[in-house]
Structure formats: structure tokens, C-alpha cells
PDB file of C-alpha atoms in Angstrom:
ATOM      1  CA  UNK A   1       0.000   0.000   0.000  1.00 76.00           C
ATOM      2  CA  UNK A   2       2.420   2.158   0.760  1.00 89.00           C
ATOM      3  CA  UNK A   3       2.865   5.677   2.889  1.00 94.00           C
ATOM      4  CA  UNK A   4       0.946   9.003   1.943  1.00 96.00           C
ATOM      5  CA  UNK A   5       3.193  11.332  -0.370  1.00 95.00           C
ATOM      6  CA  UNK A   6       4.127  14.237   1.478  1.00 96.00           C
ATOM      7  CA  UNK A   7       1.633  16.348  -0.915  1.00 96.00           C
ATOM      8  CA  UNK A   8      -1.159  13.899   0.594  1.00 96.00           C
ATOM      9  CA  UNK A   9       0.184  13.881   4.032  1.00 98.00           C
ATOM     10  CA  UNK A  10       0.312  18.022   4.108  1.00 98.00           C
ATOM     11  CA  UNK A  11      -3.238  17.498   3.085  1.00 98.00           C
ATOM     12  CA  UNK A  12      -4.509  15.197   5.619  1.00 98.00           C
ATOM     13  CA  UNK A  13      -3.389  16.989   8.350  1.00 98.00           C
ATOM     14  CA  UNK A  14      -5.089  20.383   7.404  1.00 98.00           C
ATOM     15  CA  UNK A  15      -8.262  18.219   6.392  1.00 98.00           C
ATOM     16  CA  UNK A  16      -8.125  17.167  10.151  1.00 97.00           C
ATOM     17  CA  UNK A  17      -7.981  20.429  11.801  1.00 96.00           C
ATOM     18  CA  UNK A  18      -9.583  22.916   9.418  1.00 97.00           C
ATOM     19  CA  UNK A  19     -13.263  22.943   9.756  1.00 95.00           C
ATOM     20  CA  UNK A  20     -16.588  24.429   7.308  1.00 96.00           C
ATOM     21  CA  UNK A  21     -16.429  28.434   7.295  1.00 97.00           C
ATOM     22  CA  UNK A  22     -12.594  28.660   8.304  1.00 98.00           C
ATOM     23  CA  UNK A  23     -10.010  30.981   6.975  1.00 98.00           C
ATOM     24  CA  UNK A  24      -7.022  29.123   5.321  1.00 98.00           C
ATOM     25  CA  UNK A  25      -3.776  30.926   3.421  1.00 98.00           C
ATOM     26  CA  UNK A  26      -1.432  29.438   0.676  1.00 98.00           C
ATOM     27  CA  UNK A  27       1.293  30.939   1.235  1.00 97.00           C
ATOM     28  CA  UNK A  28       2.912  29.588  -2.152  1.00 95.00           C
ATOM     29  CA  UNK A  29       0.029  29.528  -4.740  1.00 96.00           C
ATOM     30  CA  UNK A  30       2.158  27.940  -7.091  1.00 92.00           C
ATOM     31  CA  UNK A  31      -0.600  25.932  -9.871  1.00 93.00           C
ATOM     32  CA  UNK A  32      -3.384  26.572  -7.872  1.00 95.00           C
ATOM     33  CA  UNK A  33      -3.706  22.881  -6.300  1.00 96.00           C
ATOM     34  CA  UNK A  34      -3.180  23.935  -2.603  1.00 97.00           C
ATOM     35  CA  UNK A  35      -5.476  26.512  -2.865  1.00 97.00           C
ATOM     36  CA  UNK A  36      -8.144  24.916  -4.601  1.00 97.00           C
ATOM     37  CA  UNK A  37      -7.608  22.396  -1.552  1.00 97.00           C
ATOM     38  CA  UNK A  38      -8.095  24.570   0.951  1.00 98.00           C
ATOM     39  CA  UNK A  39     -11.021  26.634  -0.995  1.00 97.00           C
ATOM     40  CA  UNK A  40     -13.282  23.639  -1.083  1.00 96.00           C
ATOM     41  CA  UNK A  41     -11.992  22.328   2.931  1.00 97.00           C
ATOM     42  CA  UNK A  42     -13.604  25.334   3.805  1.00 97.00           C
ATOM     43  CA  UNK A  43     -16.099  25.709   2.113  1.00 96.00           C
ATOM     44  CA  UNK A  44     -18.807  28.430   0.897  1.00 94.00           C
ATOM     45  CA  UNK A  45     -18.769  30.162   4.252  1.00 95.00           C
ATOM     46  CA  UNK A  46     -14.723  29.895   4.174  1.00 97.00           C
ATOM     47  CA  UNK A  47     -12.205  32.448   2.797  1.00 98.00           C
ATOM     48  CA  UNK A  48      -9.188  31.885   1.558  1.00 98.00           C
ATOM     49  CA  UNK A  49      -5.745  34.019   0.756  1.00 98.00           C
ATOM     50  CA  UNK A  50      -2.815  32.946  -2.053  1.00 98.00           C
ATOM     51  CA  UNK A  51       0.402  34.514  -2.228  1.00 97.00           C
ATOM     52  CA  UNK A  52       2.978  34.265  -5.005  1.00 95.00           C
ATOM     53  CA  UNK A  53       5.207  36.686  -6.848  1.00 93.00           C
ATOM     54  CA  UNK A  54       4.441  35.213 -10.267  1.00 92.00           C
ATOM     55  CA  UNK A  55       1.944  36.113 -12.340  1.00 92.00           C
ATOM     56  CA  UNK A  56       2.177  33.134 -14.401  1.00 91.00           C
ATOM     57  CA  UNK A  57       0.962  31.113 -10.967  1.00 92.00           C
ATOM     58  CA  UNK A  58      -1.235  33.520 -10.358  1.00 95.00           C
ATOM     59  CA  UNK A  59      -3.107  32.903 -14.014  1.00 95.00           C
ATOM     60  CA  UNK A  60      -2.681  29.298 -13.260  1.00 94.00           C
ATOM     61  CA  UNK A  61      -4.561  29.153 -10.114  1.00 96.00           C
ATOM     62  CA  UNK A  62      -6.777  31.303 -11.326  1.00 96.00           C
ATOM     63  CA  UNK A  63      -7.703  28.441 -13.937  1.00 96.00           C
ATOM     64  CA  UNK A  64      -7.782  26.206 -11.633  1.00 95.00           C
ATOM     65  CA  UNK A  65     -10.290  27.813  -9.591  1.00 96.00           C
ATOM     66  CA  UNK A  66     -12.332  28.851 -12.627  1.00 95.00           C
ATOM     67  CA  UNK A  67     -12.829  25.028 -13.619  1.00 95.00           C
ATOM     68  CA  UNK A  68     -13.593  24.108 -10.290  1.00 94.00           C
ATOM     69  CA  UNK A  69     -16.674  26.737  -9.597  1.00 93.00           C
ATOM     70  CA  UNK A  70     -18.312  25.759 -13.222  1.00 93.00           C
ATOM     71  CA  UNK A  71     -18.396  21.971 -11.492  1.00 91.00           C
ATOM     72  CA  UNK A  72     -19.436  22.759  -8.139  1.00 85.00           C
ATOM     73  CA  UNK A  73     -20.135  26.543  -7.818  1.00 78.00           C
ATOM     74  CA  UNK A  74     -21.488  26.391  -4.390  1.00 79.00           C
ATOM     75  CA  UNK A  75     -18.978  23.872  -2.542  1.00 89.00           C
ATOM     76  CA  UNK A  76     -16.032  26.283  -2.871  1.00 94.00           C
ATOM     77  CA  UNK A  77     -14.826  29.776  -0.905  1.00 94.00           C
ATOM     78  CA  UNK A  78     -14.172  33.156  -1.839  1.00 94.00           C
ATOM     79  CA  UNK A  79     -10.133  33.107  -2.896  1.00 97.00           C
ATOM     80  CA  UNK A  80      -8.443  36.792  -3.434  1.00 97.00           C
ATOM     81  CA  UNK A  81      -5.051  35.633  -4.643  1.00 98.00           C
ATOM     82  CA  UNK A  82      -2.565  38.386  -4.335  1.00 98.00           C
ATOM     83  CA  UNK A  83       1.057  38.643  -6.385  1.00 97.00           C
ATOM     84  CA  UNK A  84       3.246  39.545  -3.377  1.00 96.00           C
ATOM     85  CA  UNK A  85       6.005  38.196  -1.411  1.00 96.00           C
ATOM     86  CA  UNK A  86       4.723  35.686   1.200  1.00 95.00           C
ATOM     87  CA  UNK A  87       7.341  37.762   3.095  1.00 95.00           C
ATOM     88  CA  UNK A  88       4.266  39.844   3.137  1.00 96.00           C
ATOM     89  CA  UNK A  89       1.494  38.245   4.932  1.00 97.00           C
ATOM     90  CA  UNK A  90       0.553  40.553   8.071  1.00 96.00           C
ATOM     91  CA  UNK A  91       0.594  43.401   6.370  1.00 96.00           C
ATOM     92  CA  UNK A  92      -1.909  41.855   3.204  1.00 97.00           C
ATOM     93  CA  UNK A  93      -4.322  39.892   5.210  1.00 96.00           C
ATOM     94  CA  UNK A  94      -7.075  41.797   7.018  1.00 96.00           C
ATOM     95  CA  UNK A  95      -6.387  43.016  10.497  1.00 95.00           C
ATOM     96  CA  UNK A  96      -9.680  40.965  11.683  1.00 96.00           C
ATOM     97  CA  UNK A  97      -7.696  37.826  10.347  1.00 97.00           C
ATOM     98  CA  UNK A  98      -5.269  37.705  13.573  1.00 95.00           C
ATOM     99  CA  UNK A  99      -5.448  34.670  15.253  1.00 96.00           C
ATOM    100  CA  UNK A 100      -8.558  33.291  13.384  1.00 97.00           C
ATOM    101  CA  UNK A 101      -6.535  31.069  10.625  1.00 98.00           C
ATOM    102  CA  UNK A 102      -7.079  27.526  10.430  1.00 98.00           C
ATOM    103  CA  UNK A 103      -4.396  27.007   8.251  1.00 98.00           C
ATOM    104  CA  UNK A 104      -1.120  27.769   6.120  1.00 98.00           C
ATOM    105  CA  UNK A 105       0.148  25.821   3.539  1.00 98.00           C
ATOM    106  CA  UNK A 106       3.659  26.188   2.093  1.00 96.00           C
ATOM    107  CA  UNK A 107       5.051  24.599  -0.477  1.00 94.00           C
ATOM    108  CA  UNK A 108       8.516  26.112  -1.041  1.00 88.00           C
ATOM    109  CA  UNK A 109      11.002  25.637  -4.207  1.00 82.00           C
ATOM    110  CA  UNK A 110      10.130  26.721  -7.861  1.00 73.00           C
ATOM    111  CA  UNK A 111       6.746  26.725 -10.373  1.00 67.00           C
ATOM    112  CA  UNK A 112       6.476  23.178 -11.620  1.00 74.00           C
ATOM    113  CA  UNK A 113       4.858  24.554 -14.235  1.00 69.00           C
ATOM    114  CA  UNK A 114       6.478  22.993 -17.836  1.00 66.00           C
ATOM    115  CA  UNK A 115       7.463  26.394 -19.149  1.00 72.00           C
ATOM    116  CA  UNK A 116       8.192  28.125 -16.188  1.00 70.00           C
ATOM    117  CA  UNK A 117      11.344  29.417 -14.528  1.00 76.00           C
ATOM    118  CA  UNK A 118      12.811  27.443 -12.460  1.00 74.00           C
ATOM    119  CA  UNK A 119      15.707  29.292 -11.158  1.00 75.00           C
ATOM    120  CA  UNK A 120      13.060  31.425  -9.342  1.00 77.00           C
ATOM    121  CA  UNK A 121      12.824  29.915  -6.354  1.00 78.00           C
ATOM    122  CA  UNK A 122      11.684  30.625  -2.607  1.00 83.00           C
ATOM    123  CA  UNK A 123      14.178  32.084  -0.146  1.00 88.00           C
ATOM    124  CA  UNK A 124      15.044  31.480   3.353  1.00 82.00           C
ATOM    125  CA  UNK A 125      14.943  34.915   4.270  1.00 90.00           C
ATOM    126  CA  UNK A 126      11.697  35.280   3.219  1.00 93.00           C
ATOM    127  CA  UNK A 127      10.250  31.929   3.568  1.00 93.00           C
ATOM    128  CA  UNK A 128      11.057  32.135   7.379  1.00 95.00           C
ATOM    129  CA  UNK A 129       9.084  35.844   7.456  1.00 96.00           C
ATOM    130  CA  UNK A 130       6.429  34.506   6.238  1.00 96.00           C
ATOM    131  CA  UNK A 131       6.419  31.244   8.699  1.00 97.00           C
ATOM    132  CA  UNK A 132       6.687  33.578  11.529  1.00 97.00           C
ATOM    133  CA  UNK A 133       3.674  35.804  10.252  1.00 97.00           C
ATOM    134  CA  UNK A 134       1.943  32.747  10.030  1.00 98.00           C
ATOM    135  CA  UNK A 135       2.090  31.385  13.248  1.00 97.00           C
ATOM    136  CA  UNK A 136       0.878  34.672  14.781  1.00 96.00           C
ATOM    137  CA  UNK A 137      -2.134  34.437  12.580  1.00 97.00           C
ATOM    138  CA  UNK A 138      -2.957  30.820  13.848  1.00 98.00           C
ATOM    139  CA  UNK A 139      -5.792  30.453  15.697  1.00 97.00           C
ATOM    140  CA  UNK A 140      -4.792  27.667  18.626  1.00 97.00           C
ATOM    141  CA  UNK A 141      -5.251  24.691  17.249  1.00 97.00           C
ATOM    142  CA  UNK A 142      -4.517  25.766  13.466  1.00 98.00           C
ATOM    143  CA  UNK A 143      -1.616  23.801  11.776  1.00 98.00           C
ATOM    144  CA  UNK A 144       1.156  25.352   9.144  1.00 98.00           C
ATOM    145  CA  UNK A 145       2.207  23.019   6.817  1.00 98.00           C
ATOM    146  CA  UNK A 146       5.637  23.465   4.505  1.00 97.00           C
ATOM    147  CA  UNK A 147       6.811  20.880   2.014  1.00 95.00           C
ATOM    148  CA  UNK A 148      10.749  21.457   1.841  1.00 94.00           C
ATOM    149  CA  UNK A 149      12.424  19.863  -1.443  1.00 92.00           C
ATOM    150  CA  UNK A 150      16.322  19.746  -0.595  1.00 90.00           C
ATOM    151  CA  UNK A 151      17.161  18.253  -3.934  1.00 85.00           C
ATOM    152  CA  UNK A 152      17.551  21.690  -6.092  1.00 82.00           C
ATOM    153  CA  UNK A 153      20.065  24.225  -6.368  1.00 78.00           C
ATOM    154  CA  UNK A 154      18.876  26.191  -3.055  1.00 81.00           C
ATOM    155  CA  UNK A 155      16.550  23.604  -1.687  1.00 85.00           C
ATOM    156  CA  UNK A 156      18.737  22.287   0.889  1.00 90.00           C
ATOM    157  CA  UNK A 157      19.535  25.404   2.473  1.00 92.00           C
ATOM    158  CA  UNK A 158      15.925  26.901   2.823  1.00 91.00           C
ATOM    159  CA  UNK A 159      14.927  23.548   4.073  1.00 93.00           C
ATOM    160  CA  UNK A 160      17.649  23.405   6.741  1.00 94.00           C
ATOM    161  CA  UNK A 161      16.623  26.904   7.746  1.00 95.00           C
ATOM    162  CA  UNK A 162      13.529  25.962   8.083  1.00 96.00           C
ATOM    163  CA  UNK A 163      13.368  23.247  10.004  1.00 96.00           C
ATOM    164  CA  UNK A 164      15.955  25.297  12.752  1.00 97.00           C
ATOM    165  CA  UNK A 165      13.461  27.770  12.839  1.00 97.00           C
ATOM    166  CA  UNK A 166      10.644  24.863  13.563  1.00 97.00           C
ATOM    167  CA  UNK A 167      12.773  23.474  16.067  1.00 97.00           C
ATOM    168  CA  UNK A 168      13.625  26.802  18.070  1.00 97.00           C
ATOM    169  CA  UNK A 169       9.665  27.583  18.408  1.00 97.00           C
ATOM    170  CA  UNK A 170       9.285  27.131  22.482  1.00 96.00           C
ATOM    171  CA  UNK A 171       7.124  24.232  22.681  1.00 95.00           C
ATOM    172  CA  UNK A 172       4.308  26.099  24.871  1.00 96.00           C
ATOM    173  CA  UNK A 173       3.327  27.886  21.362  1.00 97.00           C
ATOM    174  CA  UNK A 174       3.505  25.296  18.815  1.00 97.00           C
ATOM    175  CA  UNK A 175       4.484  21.758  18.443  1.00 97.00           C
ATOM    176  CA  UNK A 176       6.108  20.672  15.017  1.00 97.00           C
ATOM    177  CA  UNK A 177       6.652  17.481  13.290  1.00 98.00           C
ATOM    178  CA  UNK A 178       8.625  15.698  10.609  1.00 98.00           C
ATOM    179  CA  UNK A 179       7.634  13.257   7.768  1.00 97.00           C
ATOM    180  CA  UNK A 180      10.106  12.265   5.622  1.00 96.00           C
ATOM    181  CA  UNK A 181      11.799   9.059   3.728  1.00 94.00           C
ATOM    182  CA  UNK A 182      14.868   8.089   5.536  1.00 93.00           C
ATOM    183  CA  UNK A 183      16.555   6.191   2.314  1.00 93.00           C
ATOM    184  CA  UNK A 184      16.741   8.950  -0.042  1.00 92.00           C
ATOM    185  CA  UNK A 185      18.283  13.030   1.367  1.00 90.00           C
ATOM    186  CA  UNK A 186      17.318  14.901  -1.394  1.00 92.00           C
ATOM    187  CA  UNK A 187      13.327  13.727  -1.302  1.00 94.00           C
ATOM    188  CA  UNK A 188      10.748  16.153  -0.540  1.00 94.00           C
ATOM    189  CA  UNK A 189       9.466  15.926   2.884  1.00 95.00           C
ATOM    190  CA  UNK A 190       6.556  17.747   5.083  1.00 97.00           C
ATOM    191  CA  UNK A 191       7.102  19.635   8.254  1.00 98.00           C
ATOM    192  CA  UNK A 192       4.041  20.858  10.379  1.00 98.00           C
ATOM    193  CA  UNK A 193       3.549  22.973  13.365  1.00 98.00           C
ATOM    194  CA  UNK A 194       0.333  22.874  15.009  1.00 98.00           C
ATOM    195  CA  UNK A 195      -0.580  25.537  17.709  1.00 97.00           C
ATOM    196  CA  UNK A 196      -1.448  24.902  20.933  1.00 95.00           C
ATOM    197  CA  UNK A 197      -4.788  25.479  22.362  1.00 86.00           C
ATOM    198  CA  UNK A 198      -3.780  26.278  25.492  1.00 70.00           C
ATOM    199  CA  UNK A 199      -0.447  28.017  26.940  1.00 52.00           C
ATOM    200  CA  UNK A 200      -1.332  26.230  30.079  1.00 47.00           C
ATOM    201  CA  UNK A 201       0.320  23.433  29.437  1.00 43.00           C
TER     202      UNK A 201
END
């Protein structure tokens, strides 16, 4: 049978803890599939944010989203997809949006679009703004996910400085996990943080 791939396993744990009428951001819009995800998890009464600097993405989600809404126009949320810097999260999501989100979803590297290019890729610098911006905006209980791909040019790095920055979150806010194939360094894997509902403990 086999284990989930980390796409799927990103996936199932959002599915678990977002619920009907949540908020939900993608932080990295990408082709549109993560926020599709998240726009029909949440439903009508949901709303949902994308972020990525590419218009191309942007165009592609858009598709996506189109496509989706002629099938089932009333099983998905309102999406405003923005072409900014993840980097720039707090100050692009609604004030009212602090500490409400059900979830973030990263999925760092390049496009995988066939034409696009693929030496644009996330940053560390940026991709660790954003995961701290995120984590504010968690409501306790709401999960981050990031898929980190260590295999191209750049990868590596970002995903190392990610997962430090994981680590280093004090355990009273957050607790994170790892899942990841042991036999092969350079596959993608999923990290996840998941807030905690309580600072009492």
C-alpha cells in the first residue's frame, strides 16, 4: 500500500484540523492545487488568501479555480489571490484575520509549471518571514504546513533553515513534526507545526 506522499500527508493533516467556514492561506500559490484544496476544505462560508510573486501562478490558479466553480459553484470559498512576497502576509491579510486562521500551507522551491522558470525559487529569508507571520495568525489549534524539497540548487539550504526555525519555536506555542523518507536526502518531505490550544500546558 504504501505511505501518503508528502503532498497527501500536508493534506490530511489540514483536512483534520480545518473545519466548514474557516479561513485558510497558501502561502505559495504555485498551480493553484493547494489553494483549490483549501477553498473547497472550507467551504462556501470559508475564505481563503494565495500569495505568489508570479503572475504566471497567479493565471494558473486562477484556472484552476475557474474550472472548479463551473463543477461545483457552491462547494467552494471566496479566494483573493494576491502577487506579493509571502514575506508579506501581516501586512496583506485583514487586520480581523489575527489569530482566526485555520491554516497555512507552504510549499517552497520553484513553479512546476512545464514552461516556467525554475531558477526562481523561494528564499530562506523570506520563507522564514512569512512562517513567523503565520504562526501569529494561527488560531490555537490551526496547523502550518511546509513541504521542503532539498534536492535543487537552493533547496537544501531553505529547508535546513527551516526546520531550525521549527525546532527553536518554544514548545508552549507550537508543536512541530517531521515526515520524511529516511533512504533517499534529497526527497521532498513535510514539516508541520500545530498551535497549541492552550499556553497552560
Amino acid at each position: 500500500m504504501g505511505f501518503l506522499s508528502v503532498l497527501s500527508y500536508a493534506h490530511k493533516l489540514t483536512t483534520e484540523r480545518l473545519a466548514l467556514g474557516d479561513r485558510a492561506i497558501d502561502a505559495t500559490v504555485g498551480t493553484g492545487a493547494d489553494t483549490l484544496f483549501l477553498a473547497k476544505t472550507v467551504g462556501k462560508r470559508g475564505a481563503v488568501y494565495g500569495f505568489d510573486i508570479q503572475a504566471a501562478a497567479l493565471g494558473l490558479a486562477n484556472e484552476r479555480l475557474r474550472l472548479a466553480r463551473e463543477e461545483a459553484p457552491l462547494a467552494i470559498s471566496s479566494v483573493t489571490l494576491l502577487q506579493r512576497s509571502h514575506a508579506d502576509m501581516l501586512e496583506a491579510i485583514p487586520t480581523d484575520w489575527a489569530e482566526t486562521v485555520g491554516a497555512v500551507m507552504f510549499n517552497l522551491g520553484y513553479l512546476p509549471a512545464g514552461d516556467a522558470d525554475r531558477s526562481i525559487i523561494t528564499q530562506p529569508d523570506s520563507s522564514l518571514q512569512a512562517l513567523e507571520a503565520a504562526l501569529r495568525l494561527l488560531r490555537p489549534g490551526g496547523i502550518i504546513t511546509a513541504v521542503l524539497y532539498p534536492g535543487h540548487a537552493g533547496g537544501e539550504l531553505e529547508a535546513a533553515a527551516v526546520e531550525s526555525w521549527a525546532a527553536a519555536v518554544p514548545i508552549h506555542v507550537a508543536q512541530s513534526i517531521i515526515y520524511r523518507q529516511l533512504q533517499r536526502a534529497d526527497a521532498p518531505y513535510c514539516l508541520a507545526l500545530e498551535k497549541k490550544k492552550s499556553k497552560d500546558h
